[in-house]
Amino acid sequence: MQLNKIKIENVEQWDVAKGKNFIAKPVTERNLHRSTLKMKTISSHHSVINEDVCISDYAFSKFRELRELDQITHQQIKESLSTTVNKEKVFKAGESEGKSGSFFFFSHDDKFIIKTMFQEELDIMIESLRQYHDYIEQNPSSLIARIYGVFQVEMEGIVPVNLLLMANTIQSLSPLNKIIKVFDLKGSWNNRIVHQGEKQTKKDRNLLSCKKQRQIKGQRGLLQFDQ
């Protein structure tokens, strides 16, 4: 089996499992693929460590169908996430931490995002996957975030980590579709408004104020507000 080789200089940046909420539960789902990869790691002290990486793929058939709906191939994902072209981004990944404490990684071409998941987030995702799958299938032009896979990664000496693979929604839009405003929606009104910066990402209360405009039009759909 081919060995992947990567040099780790700032080990502290790889401590993505910050806190008990990131610790994954044992995997018991039936609809699950497990694969073990051999990795050769070169530390900052130039010592070579050979170790197994166990990757569990949740609900692989459902997520495969979701990828196929968007014509996303395994080769596309492989090329976007290749360590060869993502070296610089990998070592800067520790800087991409959301306010929730989640760890974000954008592929070199900005097509895909990898995000760590709290265990409760994973539980909700798996529980609602069938409804999510059916909705995307029936509404292919929806702007709901496209999720292409949920994984659990296990390495010796590191607590298991849950990862989510999703499309970068803005990057996936057609170049002909002019983006006027971007909203980060959480489904909450508490501290969810931005007062300054026209180009700054807006929040839930900013979207509510768009009721005055009655509707927002876009190439992939129409959002109608009721008063």
mmCIF file of C-alpha atoms in Angstrom:
data_model
loop_
_atom_site.group_PDB
_atom_site.id
_atom_site.type_symbol
_atom_site.label_atom_id
_atom_site.label_comp_id
_atom_site.label_asym_id
_atom_site.label_seq_id
_atom_site.Cartn_x
_atom_site.Cartn_y
_atom_site.Cartn_z
ATOM 1 C CA MET A 1 0.000 0.000 0.000
ATOM 2 C CA GLN A 2 1.328 3.439 -0.903
ATOM 3 C CA LEU A 3 2.574 5.588 1.953
ATOM 4 C CA ASN A 4 1.572 9.216 2.298
ATOM 5 C CA LYS A 5 4.430 11.435 3.476
ATOM 6 C CA ILE A 6 4.052 14.769 5.218
ATOM 7 C CA LYS A 7 6.349 16.873 7.395
ATOM 8 C CA ILE A 8 4.821 18.330 10.544
ATOM 9 C CA GLU A 9 6.644 21.382 11.900
ATOM 10 C CA ASN A 10 4.071 22.947 14.241
ATOM 11 C CA VAL A 11 2.527 19.997 16.019
ATOM 12 C CA GLU A 12 0.429 22.207 18.307
ATOM 13 C CA GLN A 13 -1.612 23.393 15.299
ATOM 14 C CA TRP A 14 -2.880 19.854 14.815
ATOM 15 C CA ASP A 15 -4.643 19.712 18.170
ATOM 16 C CA VAL A 16 -8.049 19.932 16.512
ATOM 17 C CA ALA A 17 -9.813 17.843 19.142
ATOM 18 C CA LYS A 18 -10.144 20.714 21.618
ATOM 19 C CA GLY A 19 -12.462 19.631 24.388
ATOM 20 C CA LYS A 20 -14.671 16.671 25.104
ATOM 21 C CA ASN A 21 -17.335 17.657 22.565
ATOM 22 C CA PHE A 22 -15.011 16.765 19.702
ATOM 23 C CA ILE A 23 -14.346 13.265 21.020
ATOM 24 C CA ALA A 24 -16.199 10.853 18.781
ATOM 25 C CA LYS A 25 -18.370 8.049 20.062
ATOM 26 C CA PRO A 26 -17.577 4.461 19.024
ATOM 27 C CA VAL A 27 -18.875 3.773 15.537
ATOM 28 C CA THR A 28 -21.762 1.294 15.537
ATOM 29 C CA GLU A 29 -23.741 2.245 12.405
ATOM 30 C CA ARG A 30 -24.331 -0.641 10.002
ATOM 31 C CA ASN A 31 -24.268 1.477 6.871
ATOM 32 C CA LEU A 32 -20.584 2.250 7.303
ATOM 33 C CA HIS A 33 -17.341 1.815 5.389
ATOM 34 C CA ARG A 34 -14.060 1.436 7.235
ATOM 35 C CA SER A 35 -10.651 1.747 5.607
ATOM 36 C CA THR A 36 -7.150 1.798 7.048
ATOM 37 C CA LEU A 37 -4.392 3.913 5.495
ATOM 38 C CA LYS A 38 -0.672 3.572 6.102
ATOM 39 C CA MET A 39 0.942 6.942 6.798
ATOM 40 C CA LYS A 40 4.606 7.873 7.149
ATOM 41 C CA THR A 41 4.981 11.035 9.226
ATOM 42 C CA ILE A 42 8.239 12.992 9.542
ATOM 43 C CA SER A 43 8.270 15.079 12.715
ATOM 44 C CA SER A 44 10.141 18.332 13.307
ATOM 45 C CA HIS A 45 12.913 16.203 14.859
ATOM 46 C CA HIS A 46 13.212 14.283 11.566
ATOM 47 C CA SER A 47 12.058 11.059 13.164
ATOM 48 C CA VAL A 48 9.892 8.803 11.006
ATOM 49 C CA ILE A 49 6.666 7.440 12.442
ATOM 50 C CA ASN A 50 4.708 4.716 10.658
ATOM 51 C CA GLU A 51 1.123 4.543 11.820
ATOM 52 C CA ASP A 52 -2.306 3.342 10.782
ATOM 53 C CA VAL A 53 -5.097 5.812 10.148
ATOM 54 C CA CYS A 54 -8.587 4.331 10.372
ATOM 55 C CA ILE A 55 -11.258 6.241 8.450
ATOM 56 C CA SER A 56 -14.940 5.438 8.933
ATOM 57 C CA ASP A 57 -17.321 6.676 6.236
ATOM 58 C CA TYR A 58 -20.840 7.284 7.578
ATOM 59 C CA ALA A 59 -23.848 6.453 5.361
ATOM 60 C CA PHE A 60 -21.564 6.115 2.358
ATOM 61 C CA SER A 61 -24.322 5.158 -0.109
ATOM 62 C CA LYS A 62 -26.481 8.194 0.720
ATOM 63 C CA PHE A 63 -23.595 10.639 0.463
ATOM 64 C CA ARG A 64 -22.437 9.003 -2.759
ATOM 65 C CA GLU A 65 -25.884 9.667 -4.215
ATOM 66 C CA LEU A 66 -25.684 13.299 -3.067
ATOM 67 C CA ARG A 67 -22.326 13.669 -4.818
ATOM 68 C CA GLU A 68 -23.715 12.112 -7.966
ATOM 69 C CA LEU A 69 -26.672 14.528 -7.948
ATOM 70 C CA ASP A 70 -24.159 17.394 -8.212
ATOM 71 C CA GLN A 71 -21.939 15.445 -10.622
ATOM 72 C CA ILE A 72 -19.091 15.427 -8.128
ATOM 73 C CA THR A 73 -16.674 12.579 -8.825
ATOM 74 C CA HIS A 74 -14.205 10.832 -6.562
ATOM 75 C CA GLN A 75 -11.400 12.066 -8.819
ATOM 76 C CA GLN A 76 -12.480 15.704 -8.400
ATOM 77 C CA ILE A 77 -12.411 15.412 -4.624
ATOM 78 C CA LYS A 78 -9.072 13.614 -4.729
ATOM 79 C CA GLU A 79 -7.492 16.336 -6.871
ATOM 80 C CA SER A 80 -8.899 19.170 -4.757
ATOM 81 C CA LEU A 81 -7.749 17.641 -1.461
ATOM 82 C CA SER A 82 -4.412 16.202 -2.594
ATOM 83 C CA THR A 83 -1.631 16.831 -0.061
ATOM 84 C CA THR A 84 0.690 17.716 -2.938
ATOM 85 C CA VAL A 85 -1.220 20.890 -3.845
ATOM 86 C CA ASN A 86 -2.498 21.702 -0.350
ATOM 87 C CA LYS A 87 0.780 21.786 1.598
ATOM 88 C CA GLU A 88 0.697 25.506 2.376
ATOM 89 C CA LYS A 89 -2.987 25.419 3.282
ATOM 90 C CA VAL A 90 -2.465 22.412 5.543
ATOM 91 C CA PHE A 91 0.140 24.186 7.662
ATOM 92 C CA LYS A 92 -2.051 27.288 7.924
ATOM 93 C CA ALA A 93 -5.146 25.260 8.762
ATOM 94 C CA GLY A 94 -4.741 25.855 12.495
ATOM 95 C CA GLU A 95 -5.582 29.518 11.880
ATOM 96 C CA SER A 96 -8.991 28.654 10.370
ATOM 97 C CA GLU A 97 -11.036 28.144 13.500
ATOM 98 C CA GLY A 98 -14.651 29.234 13.669
ATOM 99 C CA LYS A 99 -16.178 31.073 16.625
ATOM 100 C CA SER A 100 -17.859 27.829 17.688
ATOM 101 C CA GLY A 101 -14.447 26.185 18.076
ATOM 102 C CA SER A 102 -14.817 24.148 14.896
ATOM 103 C CA PHE A 103 -11.767 23.629 12.716
ATOM 104 C CA PHE A 104 -12.105 24.624 9.032
ATOM 105 C CA PHE A 105 -9.968 23.705 6.037
ATOM 106 C CA PHE A 106 -10.538 25.070 2.513
ATOM 107 C CA SER A 107 -9.106 23.105 -0.421
ATOM 108 C CA HIS A 108 -6.519 24.885 -2.564
ATOM 109 C CA ASP A 109 -9.118 25.565 -5.288
ATOM 110 C CA ASP A 110 -11.765 26.636 -2.722
ATOM 111 C CA LYS A 111 -14.211 24.043 -4.048
ATOM 112 C CA PHE A 112 -14.486 22.019 -0.843
ATOM 113 C CA ILE A 113 -14.472 22.647 2.896
ATOM 114 C CA ILE A 114 -13.551 20.198 5.650
ATOM 115 C CA LYS A 115 -14.988 20.982 9.081
ATOM 116 C CA THR A 116 -14.719 19.235 12.423
ATOM 117 C CA MET A 117 -18.047 18.296 13.980
ATOM 118 C CA PHE A 118 -19.218 18.196 17.559
ATOM 119 C CA GLN A 119 -20.659 14.791 18.432
ATOM 120 C CA GLU A 120 -24.163 16.248 18.831
ATOM 121 C CA GLU A 121 -23.871 17.794 15.342
ATOM 122 C CA LEU A 122 -22.947 14.429 13.876
ATOM 123 C CA ASP A 123 -25.855 12.729 15.657
ATOM 124 C CA ILE A 124 -28.308 15.275 14.224
ATOM 125 C CA MET A 125 -26.771 14.983 10.756
ATOM 126 C CA ILE A 126 -27.092 11.197 10.674
ATOM 127 C CA GLU A 127 -30.602 11.317 12.146
ATOM 128 C CA SER A 128 -31.850 13.819 9.547
ATOM 129 C CA LEU A 129 -29.823 12.508 6.597
ATOM 130 C CA ARG A 130 -32.757 10.808 4.868
ATOM 131 C CA GLN A 131 -34.849 14.011 4.909
ATOM 132 C CA TYR A 132 -31.835 16.063 3.796
ATOM 133 C CA HIS A 133 -31.115 13.643 0.948
ATOM 134 C CA ASP A 134 -34.733 13.624 -0.232
ATOM 135 C CA TYR A 135 -34.972 17.427 -0.105
ATOM 136 C CA ILE A 136 -31.821 17.917 -2.196
ATOM 137 C CA GLU A 137 -33.037 15.292 -4.652
ATOM 138 C CA GLN A 138 -36.388 17.069 -5.057
ATOM 139 C CA ASN A 139 -34.922 20.601 -5.018
ATOM 140 C CA PRO A 140 -31.653 20.461 -6.996
ATOM 141 C CA SER A 141 -31.466 24.264 -7.351
ATOM 142 C CA SER A 142 -31.672 24.850 -3.587
ATOM 143 C CA LEU A 143 -28.932 26.993 -2.033
ATOM 144 C CA ILE A 144 -28.800 24.778 1.063
ATOM 145 C CA ALA A 145 -25.193 23.772 1.782
ATOM 146 C CA ARG A 146 -24.180 20.607 -0.039
ATOM 147 C CA ILE A 147 -22.731 17.972 2.286
ATOM 148 C CA TYR A 148 -20.802 15.231 0.500
ATOM 149 C CA GLY A 149 -19.577 13.056 3.345
ATOM 150 C CA VAL A 150 -19.210 12.562 7.097
ATOM 151 C CA PHE A 151 -16.188 10.714 8.451
ATOM 152 C CA GLN A 152 -14.523 9.628 11.660
ATOM 153 C CA VAL A 153 -10.709 9.616 11.695
ATOM 154 C CA GLU A 154 -8.782 7.563 14.247
ATOM 155 C CA MET A 155 -5.026 7.666 14.849
ATOM 156 C CA GLU A 156 -2.940 6.197 17.637
ATOM 157 C CA GLY A 157 -2.484 8.687 20.451
ATOM 158 C CA ILE A 158 -5.158 11.080 19.155
ATOM 159 C CA VAL A 159 -8.835 11.016 20.102
ATOM 160 C CA PRO A 160 -11.133 10.132 17.159
ATOM 161 C CA VAL A 161 -12.290 13.208 15.257
ATOM 162 C CA ASN A 162 -15.507 13.656 13.266
ATOM 163 C CA LEU A 163 -15.116 15.441 9.922
ATOM 164 C CA LEU A 164 -17.648 16.816 7.458
ATOM 165 C CA LEU A 165 -16.915 17.341 3.751
ATOM 166 C CA MET A 166 -19.017 20.010 2.070
ATOM 167 C CA ALA A 167 -19.064 22.188 -1.023
ATOM 168 C CA ASN A 168 -18.069 25.831 -0.854
ATOM 169 C CA THR A 169 -21.488 27.262 -1.749
ATOM 170 C CA ILE A 170 -20.209 30.597 -3.059
ATOM 171 C CA GLN A 171 -17.535 28.937 -5.194
ATOM 172 C CA SER A 172 -20.096 26.514 -6.659
ATOM 173 C CA LEU A 173 -22.324 29.296 -8.017
ATOM 174 C CA SER A 174 -22.200 30.184 -11.684
ATOM 175 C CA PRO A 175 -19.834 33.077 -12.593
ATOM 176 C CA LEU A 176 -22.854 34.680 -14.264
ATOM 177 C CA ASN A 177 -24.606 34.910 -10.907
ATOM 178 C CA LYS A 178 -23.611 38.231 -9.329
ATOM 179 C CA ILE A 179 -23.391 37.949 -5.545
ATOM 180 C CA ILE A 180 -24.951 41.002 -3.904
ATOM 181 C CA LYS A 181 -25.000 39.934 -0.253
ATOM 182 C CA VAL A 182 -23.762 36.952 1.733
ATOM 183 C CA PHE A 183 -25.590 35.741 4.856
ATOM 184 C CA ASP A 184 -24.337 33.473 7.628
ATOM 185 C CA LEU A 185 -27.569 32.023 9.042
ATOM 186 C CA LYS A 186 -27.774 30.166 12.361
ATOM 187 C CA GLY A 187 -31.540 30.154 12.925
ATOM 188 C CA SER A 188 -31.257 32.457 15.947
ATOM 189 C CA TRP A 189 -31.931 36.160 16.660
ATOM 190 C CA ASN A 190 -29.486 36.489 19.574
ATOM 191 C CA ASN A 191 -26.500 38.652 18.544
ATOM 192 C CA ARG A 192 -27.238 37.873 14.910
ATOM 193 C CA ILE A 193 -26.922 41.288 13.231
ATOM 194 C CA VAL A 194 -24.125 43.213 11.507
ATOM 195 C CA HIS A 195 -24.326 47.014 11.596
ATOM 196 C CA GLN A 196 -21.278 48.073 9.608
ATOM 197 C CA GLY A 197 -19.553 47.138 6.384
ATOM 198 C CA GLU A 198 -21.598 46.743 3.217
ATOM 199 C CA LYS A 199 -19.397 43.901 1.984
ATOM 200 C CA GLN A 200 -19.300 42.161 5.346
ATOM 201 C CA THR A 201 -21.124 38.844 5.743
ATOM 202 C CA LYS A 202 -24.615 39.503 7.104
ATOM 203 C CA LYS A 203 -26.511 37.555 9.745
ATOM 204 C CA ASP A 204 -30.057 36.441 10.576
ATOM 205 C CA ARG A 205 -31.497 39.810 11.607
ATOM 206 C CA ASN A 206 -30.039 41.438 8.502
ATOM 207 C CA LEU A 207 -31.937 38.917 6.412
ATOM 208 C CA LEU A 208 -35.120 39.731 8.331
ATOM 209 C CA SER A 209 -34.714 43.383 7.370
ATOM 210 C CA CYS A 210 -34.853 42.320 3.726
ATOM 211 C CA LYS A 211 -38.595 41.829 4.233
ATOM 212 C CA LYS A 212 -38.865 45.437 3.121
ATOM 213 C CA GLN A 213 -37.654 44.303 -0.284
ATOM 214 C CA ARG A 214 -40.236 41.507 -0.239
ATOM 215 C CA GLN A 215 -37.978 39.074 -2.089
ATOM 216 C CA ILE A 216 -34.412 38.278 -3.088
ATOM 217 C CA LYS A 217 -33.866 36.964 -6.595
ATOM 218 C CA GLY A 218 -31.027 34.731 -7.698
ATOM 219 C CA GLN A 219 -30.101 32.507 -10.590
ATOM 220 C CA ARG A 220 -30.688 29.328 -8.621
ATOM 221 C CA GLY A 221 -33.867 30.321 -6.854
ATOM 222 C CA LEU A 222 -36.204 32.871 -5.320
ATOM 223 C CA LEU A 223 -36.609 33.621 -1.622
ATOM 224 C CA GLN A 224 -40.044 35.080 -0.827
ATOM 225 C CA PHE A 225 -40.844 36.818 2.469
ATOM 226 C CA ASP A 226 -44.295 36.836 4.061
ATOM 227 C CA GLN A 227 -45.419 39.727 6.253
#
